[in-house]
Short mmCIF file of C-alpha atoms in Angstrom, two decimals:
data_model
loop_
_atom_site.label_atom_id
_atom_site.label_comp_id
_atom_site.label_asym_id
_atom_site.label_seq_id
_atom_site.Cartn_x
_atom_site.Cartn_y
_atom_site.Cartn_z
CA UNK A 11 1.95 22.02 -6.42
CA UNK A 12 -0.66 18.68 -5.49
CA UNK A 13 -2.09 19.82 -1.99
CA UNK A 14 -4.50 16.32 -0.48
CA UNK A 15 -7.56 16.92 1.37
CA UNK A 16 -8.77 14.40 3.88
CA UNK A 17 -10.83 11.89 2.20
CA UNK A 18 -14.80 12.88 2.91
CA UNK A 19 -16.38 9.95 4.35
CA UNK A 20 -19.99 7.96 1.94
CA UNK A 21 -21.56 7.46 5.54
CA UNK A 22 -21.89 9.11 8.87
CA UNK A 23 -19.76 8.44 11.55
CA UNK A 24 -21.57 6.80 13.77
CA UNK A 25 -23.30 4.24 10.46
CA UNK A 26 -20.60 1.25 11.10
CA UNK A 27 -21.52 0.92 14.45
CA UNK A 28 -21.73 -1.54 16.86
CA UNK A 29 -18.78 -2.65 14.13
CA UNK A 30 -16.61 0.19 14.91
CA UNK A 31 -17.93 2.93 16.78
CA UNK A 32 -18.57 6.82 15.99
CA UNK A 33 -15.89 7.06 18.86
CA UNK A 34 -13.22 5.56 16.36
CA UNK A 35 -13.91 6.61 13.28
CA UNK A 36 -14.12 10.63 14.91
CA UNK A 37 -9.87 9.26 16.31
CA UNK A 38 -9.60 7.11 13.09
CA UNK A 39 -10.41 8.94 10.31
CA UNK A 40 -10.65 12.22 11.79
CA UNK A 41 -6.90 12.61 13.46
CA UNK A 42 -4.93 9.95 12.51
CA UNK A 43 -5.28 10.36 9.15
CA UNK A 44 -5.80 13.82 9.21
CA UNK A 45 -2.06 13.64 10.47
CA UNK A 46 -0.87 11.74 7.86
CA UNK A 47 -2.56 14.25 5.00
CA UNK A 48 -1.15 17.43 6.85
CA UNK A 49 2.32 15.86 7.10
CA UNK A 50 2.39 14.80 3.04
CA UNK A 51 1.23 18.22 2.44
CA UNK A 52 4.54 19.48 4.22
CA UNK A 53 6.71 17.00 2.71
CA UNK A 54 5.95 17.64 -1.03
CA UNK A 55 7.07 21.29 -1.85
CA UNK A 56 10.00 21.34 -3.56
CA UNK A 57 10.80 17.19 -3.60
CA UNK A 58 9.96 15.02 -6.49
CA UNK A 59 7.25 13.96 -5.40
CA UNK A 60 5.16 17.33 -5.68
CA UNK A 61 3.27 16.78 -8.45
CA UNK A 62 2.61 12.89 -8.44
CA UNK A 63 -0.73 10.83 -7.27
CA UNK A 64 -0.92 9.10 -4.26
CA UNK A 65 -0.15 5.83 -5.94
CA UNK A 66 2.66 6.85 -8.38
CA UNK A 67 4.40 8.27 -4.58
CA UNK A 68 3.76 4.67 -3.00
CA UNK A 69 5.44 3.42 -5.87
CA UNK A 70 8.07 5.40 -6.10
CA UNK A 71 8.66 6.95 -2.63
CA UNK A 72 11.92 4.56 -0.88
CA UNK A 73 11.12 4.40 3.04
CA UNK A 74 10.71 7.42 5.14
CA UNK A 75 8.42 9.72 5.81
CA UNK A 76 7.02 10.91 2.73
CA UNK A 77 6.48 6.51 1.94
CA UNK A 78 4.85 6.89 5.11
CA UNK A 79 2.24 9.23 5.29
CA UNK A 80 1.09 8.79 1.24
CA UNK A 81 0.98 5.10 2.40
CA UNK A 82 -1.21 5.31 5.08
CA UNK A 83 -3.45 8.20 2.84
CA UNK A 84 -3.49 5.81 0.11
CA UNK A 85 -4.11 2.63 2.93
CA UNK A 86 -6.77 4.55 4.55
CA UNK A 87 -8.51 6.03 1.56
CA UNK A 88 -9.41 2.52 0.33
CA UNK A 89 -9.91 1.32 3.73
CA UNK A 90 -12.64 3.17 4.63
CA UNK A 91 -14.35 3.21 1.49
CA UNK A 92 -14.71 -0.23 1.25
CA UNK A 93 -17.70 -0.35 4.08
CA UNK A 94 -21.17 0.98 4.45
CA UNK A 95 -23.42 0.32 7.17
CA UNK A 96 -24.63 -3.21 7.95
CA UNK A 97 -28.13 -3.02 6.26
CA UNK A 98 -26.93 -1.64 3.45
CA UNK A 99 -23.56 -3.56 2.48
CA UNK A 100 -23.56 -6.36 0.27
CA UNK A 101 -21.90 -9.78 2.23
CA UNK A 102 -21.14 -11.77 -0.22
CA UNK A 103 -19.12 -11.27 -3.65
CA UNK A 104 -20.38 -12.01 -6.81
CA UNK A 105 -19.41 -12.63 -10.02
CA UNK A 106 -15.98 -12.81 -11.50
CA UNK A 107 -14.46 -12.49 -7.98
CA UNK A 108 -16.25 -14.61 -6.68
CA UNK A 109 -15.61 -16.92 -9.21
CA UNK A 110 -11.53 -16.67 -8.44
CA UNK A 111 -12.41 -16.62 -4.40
CA UNK A 112 -14.14 -20.27 -5.25
CA UNK A 113 -11.66 -21.69 -7.82
CA UNK A 114 -8.77 -20.27 -5.08
CA UNK A 115 -10.38 -21.12 -1.71
CA UNK A 116 -13.15 -23.65 -2.19
CA UNK A 117 -14.86 -20.96 -0.52
CA UNK A 118 -15.76 -17.75 0.40
CA UNK A 119 -15.51 -18.60 4.43
CA UNK A 120 -12.63 -20.52 3.51
CA UNK A 121 -10.84 -17.60 2.23
CA UNK A 122 -12.16 -15.28 4.75
CA UNK A 123 -10.87 -18.22 7.76
CA UNK A 124 -7.55 -17.09 6.04
CA UNK A 125 -7.49 -13.59 5.44
CA UNK A 126 -8.69 -13.87 9.03
CA UNK A 127 -5.45 -15.95 10.14
CA UNK A 128 -2.83 -13.74 8.31
CA UNK A 129 -4.76 -9.83 10.03
CA UNK A 130 -4.54 -11.58 13.34
CA UNK A 131 -0.85 -13.30 12.85
CA UNK A 132 0.79 -9.69 11.58
CA UNK A 133 3.29 -9.20 13.97
CA UNK A 134 3.24 -5.43 15.16
CA UNK A 135 1.07 -2.71 13.66
CA UNK A 136 0.05 -3.07 9.01
CA UNK A 137 -2.61 -4.36 7.07
CA UNK A 138 -3.42 -7.65 5.36
CA UNK A 139 -5.00 -7.27 2.11
CA UNK A 140 -6.89 -9.43 -1.00
CA UNK A 141 -4.95 -8.34 -3.95
CA UNK A 142 -5.38 -9.39 -7.51
CA UNK A 143 -1.83 -10.06 -10.31
CA UNK A 144 -1.88 -8.76 -13.92
CA UNK A 145 -3.67 -11.77 -14.42
CA UNK A 146 -6.46 -11.93 -12.02
CA UNK A 147 -5.24 -14.46 -9.47
CA UNK A 148 -5.80 -12.83 -6.05
CA UNK A 149 -3.08 -13.15 -3.13
CA UNK A 150 -3.31 -12.23 0.62
CA UNK A 151 -0.76 -10.39 1.62
CA UNK A 152 0.50 -8.93 4.95
CA UNK A 153 2.00 -5.48 4.96
CA UNK A 154 3.85 -3.50 7.47
CA UNK A 155 3.16 -0.25 8.56
CA UNK A 156 2.47 2.01 6.00
CA UNK A 157 3.11 -0.81 3.13
CA UNK A 158 0.77 -1.36 0.37
CA UNK A 159 0.66 -4.01 -2.58
CA UNK A 160 1.35 -1.56 -5.46
CA UNK A 161 4.66 -1.91 -4.24
CA UNK A 162 4.43 -5.49 -5.65
CA UNK A 163 2.86 -4.45 -8.83
CA UNK A 164 -0.59 -6.24 -7.23
CA UNK A 165 -3.81 -4.20 -7.56
CA UNK A 166 -5.50 -3.95 -3.67
CA UNK A 167 -9.17 -5.00 -3.50
CA UNK A 168 -9.69 -4.97 -0.20
CA UNK A 169 -7.93 -4.30 2.89
CA UNK A 170 -8.06 -4.27 7.32
CA UNK A 171 -6.43 -2.08 9.38
CA UNK A 172 -4.59 -3.77 12.04
CA UNK A 173 -3.30 -1.27 13.52
CA UNK A 174 -3.77 -0.79 17.12
CA UNK A 175 -5.87 2.62 16.71
CA UNK A 176 -8.40 1.00 14.01
CA UNK A 177 -9.61 -1.17 17.13
CA UNK A 178 -8.35 -0.81 20.16
CA UNK A 179 -11.50 1.70 21.84
CA UNK A 180 -14.18 -0.50 20.79
CA UNK A 181 -11.92 -4.35 20.73
CA UNK A 182 -9.00 -3.45 23.28
CA UNK A 183 -6.49 -5.76 22.65
CA UNK A 184 -9.04 -8.83 20.85
CA UNK A 185 -7.73 -8.11 17.36
CA UNK A 186 -9.33 -11.00 16.76
CA UNK A 187 -12.99 -10.38 17.26
CA UNK A 188 -12.23 -6.90 15.13
CA UNK A 189 -11.15 -9.05 12.15
CA UNK A 190 -14.18 -11.41 12.56
CA UNK A 191 -16.56 -8.21 12.96
CA UNK A 192 -15.93 -6.57 9.71
CA UNK A 193 -16.94 -8.73 7.56
CA UNK A 194 -20.50 -7.45 9.09
CA UNK A 195 -19.65 -3.84 7.29
CA UNK A 196 -17.35 -4.60 4.13
CA UNK A 197 -19.46 -4.02 0.48
CA UNK A 198 -18.88 -6.72 -1.66
CA UNK A 199 -19.59 -4.20 -4.67
CA UNK A 200 -17.07 -2.05 -4.12
CA UNK A 201 -14.25 -4.71 -3.87
CA UNK A 202 -15.98 -6.14 -6.89
CA UNK A 203 -15.49 -2.47 -8.75
CA UNK A 204 -12.04 -2.93 -7.63
CA UNK A 205 -11.09 -6.35 -9.01
CA UNK A 206 -12.81 -5.22 -12.18
CA UNK A 207 -11.77 -2.52 -12.98
#
């Protein structure tokens, strides 16, 4: 049986400060994500999903415990891997992704404004995503709870977590401030790699 493990962060827990604090990383990665991993490993034995890759589980599992925990693992892995410390991150997209953003939104700034607005406007818990369809066209979606754009046949490129546990210790109820700050640590090289890959 395939057993899932907590992903290792590609940076130190304090490396994303002041955008995301060490304390938030400790709770978000070390407790919330660990719980999803532990839960999924308990749910998989003797199920039809026990040897499936994470993305396949998310595509195929109906709403319920297996989907919720698998979806949250996939979402968080994509989320944590797209960040770098402020001084190491590449702050503007380049290449084919930048060209597509400018074609569809007119500018990176206009894209960011819409992305933040969709994150602020998502009711309750969930995620805001930038994804690509099979033709390379970009789309921003709001996904509730553990949902992921792969369920719609899209390729996830970039995501901001708008569950309160992602930001409440640092920003309290100021979700807009949290979303605006995240651009400082997005590493567009990672996002471009997902688009080009």
